[in-house]
Amino acid sequence: MYRTLVDQTPLIQVSTHKHQISYAIDGSQMNPLEAFYASLTGCAAVFAKKACHKLGISAAGIEISCKPFAGPGGPLTLGRFRTEVRFPEGFGAEAKAAVLTEIARCAVKEVVKDGAAIDFQVVET
């Protein structure tokens, strides 16, 4: 479970039983939407590392850049999300293809793609 207690500060502290993360609404830290985009980028890196591990090669030097593009509803909607991958010298074509294929399977991205099937509920307890 994820929890937060809302207060008067611009900070938002979200915690689980193992971790805590901070957001802000004043630009001093990522806001939740920016963190969502960062989680997509981080997920791409996780899948790149997993692919390299399977291939028995180092993932060091792989650079992943992600850019969100606003949808028709404006800057708070997501119309497209582009992930660009730059490989270090010495990466063969087959290894590149394997890494790109794994990155495309990012679990966070898959949740977003299947989002219409998610039953979001907001209830008072």
PDB file of C-alpha atoms in Angstrom:
ATOM      1  CA  MET A   1       0.000   0.000   0.000  1.00  0.00           C
ATOM      2  CA  TYR A   2       1.143   3.542  -0.731  1.00  0.00           C
ATOM      3  CA  ARG A   3       0.329   6.279   1.796  1.00  0.00           C
ATOM      4  CA  THR A   4       0.645  10.023   2.174  1.00  0.00           C
ATOM      5  CA  LEU A   5      -0.549  12.540   4.715  1.00  0.00           C
ATOM      6  CA  VAL A   6      -1.457  15.864   3.147  1.00  0.00           C
ATOM      7  CA  ASP A   7      -0.170  18.962   4.935  1.00  0.00           C
ATOM      8  CA  GLN A   8       0.276  22.683   4.191  1.00  0.00           C
ATOM      9  CA  THR A   9       3.782  22.394   2.707  1.00  0.00           C
ATOM     10  CA  PRO A  10       4.548  22.111  -1.020  1.00  0.00           C
ATOM     11  CA  LEU A  11       6.054  18.666  -0.341  1.00  0.00           C
ATOM     12  CA  ILE A  12       4.332  15.335  -0.753  1.00  0.00           C
ATOM     13  CA  GLN A  13       5.844  12.312   1.021  1.00  0.00           C
ATOM     14  CA  VAL A  14       4.628   8.941  -0.218  1.00  0.00           C
ATOM     15  CA  SER A  15       5.684   5.842   1.665  1.00  0.00           C
ATOM     16  CA  THR A  16       5.340   2.097   1.488  1.00  0.00           C
ATOM     17  CA  HIS A  17       6.418  -0.453   4.052  1.00  0.00           C
ATOM     18  CA  LYS A  18       9.927  -0.390   2.464  1.00  0.00           C
ATOM     19  CA  HIS A  19      10.484   2.978   0.778  1.00  0.00           C
ATOM     20  CA  GLN A  20       9.695   6.676   0.841  1.00  0.00           C
ATOM     21  CA  ILE A  21       9.651   9.130  -2.060  1.00  0.00           C
ATOM     22  CA  SER A  22       9.205  12.883  -2.096  1.00  0.00           C
ATOM     23  CA  TYR A  23       7.432  15.062  -4.617  1.00  0.00           C
ATOM     24  CA  ALA A  24       6.748  18.779  -4.673  1.00  0.00           C
ATOM     25  CA  ILE A  25       4.214  21.082  -6.229  1.00  0.00           C
ATOM     26  CA  ASP A  26       6.488  24.126  -6.257  1.00  0.00           C
ATOM     27  CA  GLY A  27       9.199  22.920  -8.673  1.00  0.00           C
ATOM     28  CA  SER A  28      11.745  22.133  -5.946  1.00  0.00           C
ATOM     29  CA  GLN A  29      11.410  18.392  -6.661  1.00  0.00           C
ATOM     30  CA  MET A  30       9.682  16.283  -9.285  1.00  0.00           C
ATOM     31  CA  ASN A  31       5.922  16.413  -9.260  1.00  0.00           C
ATOM     32  CA  PRO A  32       4.037  13.104  -9.584  1.00  0.00           C
ATOM     33  CA  LEU A  33       3.560  13.457 -13.357  1.00  0.00           C
ATOM     34  CA  GLU A  34       7.287  14.059 -13.868  1.00  0.00           C
ATOM     35  CA  ALA A  35       8.006  11.082 -11.609  1.00  0.00           C
ATOM     36  CA  PHE A  36       5.710   8.961 -13.739  1.00  0.00           C
ATOM     37  CA  TYR A  37       7.738   9.873 -16.831  1.00  0.00           C
ATOM     38  CA  ALA A  38      10.916   9.158 -14.865  1.00  0.00           C
ATOM     39  CA  SER A  39       9.525   5.743 -13.906  1.00  0.00           C
ATOM     40  CA  LEU A  40       9.056   4.926 -17.598  1.00  0.00           C
ATOM     41  CA  THR A  41      12.685   5.890 -18.198  1.00  0.00           C
ATOM     42  CA  GLY A  42      13.855   3.867 -15.215  1.00  0.00           C
ATOM     43  CA  CYS A  43      11.827   0.885 -16.366  1.00  0.00           C
ATOM     44  CA  ALA A  44      13.555   1.048 -19.763  1.00  0.00           C
ATOM     45  CA  ALA A  45      16.905   0.898 -17.953  1.00  0.00           C
ATOM     46  CA  VAL A  46      15.806  -2.091 -15.870  1.00  0.00           C
ATOM     47  CA  PHE A  47      14.814  -3.996 -18.996  1.00  0.00           C
ATOM     48  CA  ALA A  48      18.045  -2.987 -20.771  1.00  0.00           C
ATOM     49  CA  LYS A  49      20.064  -4.343 -17.835  1.00  0.00           C
ATOM     50  CA  LYS A  50      18.027  -7.568 -17.796  1.00  0.00           C
ATOM     51  CA  ALA A  51      18.605  -8.041 -21.532  1.00  0.00           C
ATOM     52  CA  CYS A  52      22.342  -7.504 -21.173  1.00  0.00           C
ATOM     53  CA  HIS A  53      22.480  -9.923 -18.261  1.00  0.00           C
ATOM     54  CA  LYS A  54      20.751 -12.590 -20.393  1.00  0.00           C
ATOM     55  CA  LEU A  55      23.232 -11.912 -23.189  1.00  0.00           C
ATOM     56  CA  GLY A  56      26.179 -12.059 -20.806  1.00  0.00           C
ATOM     57  CA  ILE A  57      27.350  -8.557 -21.722  1.00  0.00           C
ATOM     58  CA  SER A  58      27.795  -5.335 -19.782  1.00  0.00           C
ATOM     59  CA  ALA A  59      25.041  -2.752 -19.870  1.00  0.00           C
ATOM     60  CA  ALA A  60      27.533  -0.013 -18.954  1.00  0.00           C
ATOM     61  CA  GLY A  61      27.342   2.985 -21.218  1.00  0.00           C
ATOM     62  CA  ILE A  62      23.837   2.465 -22.573  1.00  0.00           C
ATOM     63  CA  GLU A  63      22.171   5.878 -22.599  1.00  0.00           C
ATOM     64  CA  ILE A  64      18.379   6.059 -22.496  1.00  0.00           C
ATOM     65  CA  SER A  65      16.537   9.317 -23.114  1.00  0.00           C
ATOM     66  CA  CYS A  66      12.774   9.597 -22.952  1.00  0.00           C
ATOM     67  CA  LYS A  67      10.506  12.394 -24.022  1.00  0.00           C
ATOM     68  CA  PRO A  68       6.775  12.731 -23.410  1.00  0.00           C
ATOM     69  CA  PHE A  69       4.658  14.465 -26.033  1.00  0.00           C
ATOM     70  CA  ALA A  70       1.379  16.074 -25.015  1.00  0.00           C
ATOM     71  CA  GLY A  71      -1.839  14.592 -26.303  1.00  0.00           C
ATOM     72  CA  PRO A  72      -4.829  16.420 -27.750  1.00  0.00           C
ATOM     73  CA  GLY A  73      -5.930  17.416 -24.250  1.00  0.00           C
ATOM     74  CA  GLY A  74      -2.853  19.557 -23.630  1.00  0.00           C
ATOM     75  CA  PRO A  75       0.259  19.285 -21.455  1.00  0.00           C
ATOM     76  CA  LEU A  76      -1.395  17.152 -18.789  1.00  0.00           C
ATOM     77  CA  THR A  77      -2.208  14.410 -21.288  1.00  0.00           C
ATOM     78  CA  LEU A  78       0.169  11.966 -22.906  1.00  0.00           C
ATOM     79  CA  GLY A  79      -0.146  11.451 -26.649  1.00  0.00           C
ATOM     80  CA  ARG A  80       3.205   9.833 -27.355  1.00  0.00           C
ATOM     81  CA  PHE A  81       6.257   8.762 -25.381  1.00  0.00           C
ATOM     82  CA  ARG A  82       9.523   8.364 -27.259  1.00  0.00           C
ATOM     83  CA  THR A  83      12.389   6.281 -25.855  1.00  0.00           C
ATOM     84  CA  GLU A  84      15.755   6.804 -27.535  1.00  0.00           C
ATOM     85  CA  VAL A  85      18.618   4.401 -26.844  1.00  0.00           C
ATOM     86  CA  ARG A  86      22.272   5.106 -27.580  1.00  0.00           C
ATOM     87  CA  PHE A  87      24.656   2.183 -27.350  1.00  0.00           C
ATOM     88  CA  PRO A  88      28.359   2.385 -26.527  1.00  0.00           C
ATOM     89  CA  GLU A  89      31.011   1.358 -29.025  1.00  0.00           C
ATOM     90  CA  GLY A  90      31.271  -2.371 -29.560  1.00  0.00           C
ATOM     91  CA  PHE A  91      27.607  -3.282 -29.245  1.00  0.00           C
ATOM     92  CA  GLY A  92      26.727  -5.632 -32.100  1.00  0.00           C
ATOM     93  CA  ALA A  93      23.542  -5.412 -34.137  1.00  0.00           C
ATOM     94  CA  GLU A  94      22.044  -8.540 -32.564  1.00  0.00           C
ATOM     95  CA  ALA A  95      22.725  -7.312 -29.038  1.00  0.00           C
ATOM     96  CA  LYS A  96      21.207  -3.917 -29.864  1.00  0.00           C
ATOM     97  CA  ALA A  97      18.089  -5.569 -31.282  1.00  0.00           C
ATOM     98  CA  ALA A  98      17.728  -7.777 -28.196  1.00  0.00           C
ATOM     99  CA  VAL A  99      18.060  -4.815 -25.833  1.00  0.00           C
ATOM    100  CA  LEU A 100      15.565  -2.716 -27.811  1.00  0.00           C
ATOM    101  CA  THR A 101      13.083  -5.605 -27.814  1.00  0.00           C
ATOM    102  CA  GLU A 102      13.365  -5.960 -24.037  1.00  0.00           C
ATOM    103  CA  ILE A 103      13.014  -2.217 -23.461  1.00  0.00           C
ATOM    104  CA  ALA A 104       9.793  -2.297 -25.488  1.00  0.00           C
ATOM    105  CA  ARG A 105       8.441  -4.809 -22.936  1.00  0.00           C
ATOM    106  CA  CYS A 106       8.821  -2.384 -20.003  1.00  0.00           C
ATOM    107  CA  ALA A 107       6.283  -3.338 -17.341  1.00  0.00           C
ATOM    108  CA  VAL A 108       5.355   0.282 -16.535  1.00  0.00           C
ATOM    109  CA  LYS A 109       4.647   0.960 -20.205  1.00  0.00           C
ATOM    110  CA  GLU A 110       2.508  -2.156 -20.411  1.00  0.00           C
ATOM    111  CA  VAL A 111       0.400  -0.977 -17.473  1.00  0.00           C
ATOM    112  CA  VAL A 112      -0.146   2.341 -19.249  1.00  0.00           C
ATOM    113  CA  LYS A 113      -1.018   0.663 -22.546  1.00  0.00           C
ATOM    114  CA  ASP A 114      -3.571  -1.542 -20.796  1.00  0.00           C
ATOM    115  CA  GLY A 115      -4.794   1.362 -18.662  1.00  0.00           C
ATOM    116  CA  ALA A 116      -8.321   1.404 -20.006  1.00  0.00           C
ATOM    117  CA  ALA A 117      -8.875  -1.939 -18.268  1.00  0.00           C
ATOM    118  CA  ILE A 118      -7.805  -0.604 -14.855  1.00  0.00           C
ATOM    119  CA  ASP A 119     -10.630  -0.011 -12.414  1.00  0.00           C
ATOM    120  CA  PHE A 120      -9.542   3.163 -10.567  1.00  0.00           C
ATOM    121  CA  GLN A 121     -11.577   3.789  -7.437  1.00  0.00           C
ATOM    122  CA  VAL A 122     -11.616   6.721  -5.021  1.00  0.00           C
ATOM    123  CA  VAL A 123     -13.465   5.997  -1.781  1.00  0.00           C
ATOM    124  CA  GLU A 124     -13.734   7.419   1.701  1.00  0.00           C
ATOM    125  CA  THR A 125     -12.646   5.097   4.488  1.00  0.00           C
TER     126      THR A 125
END
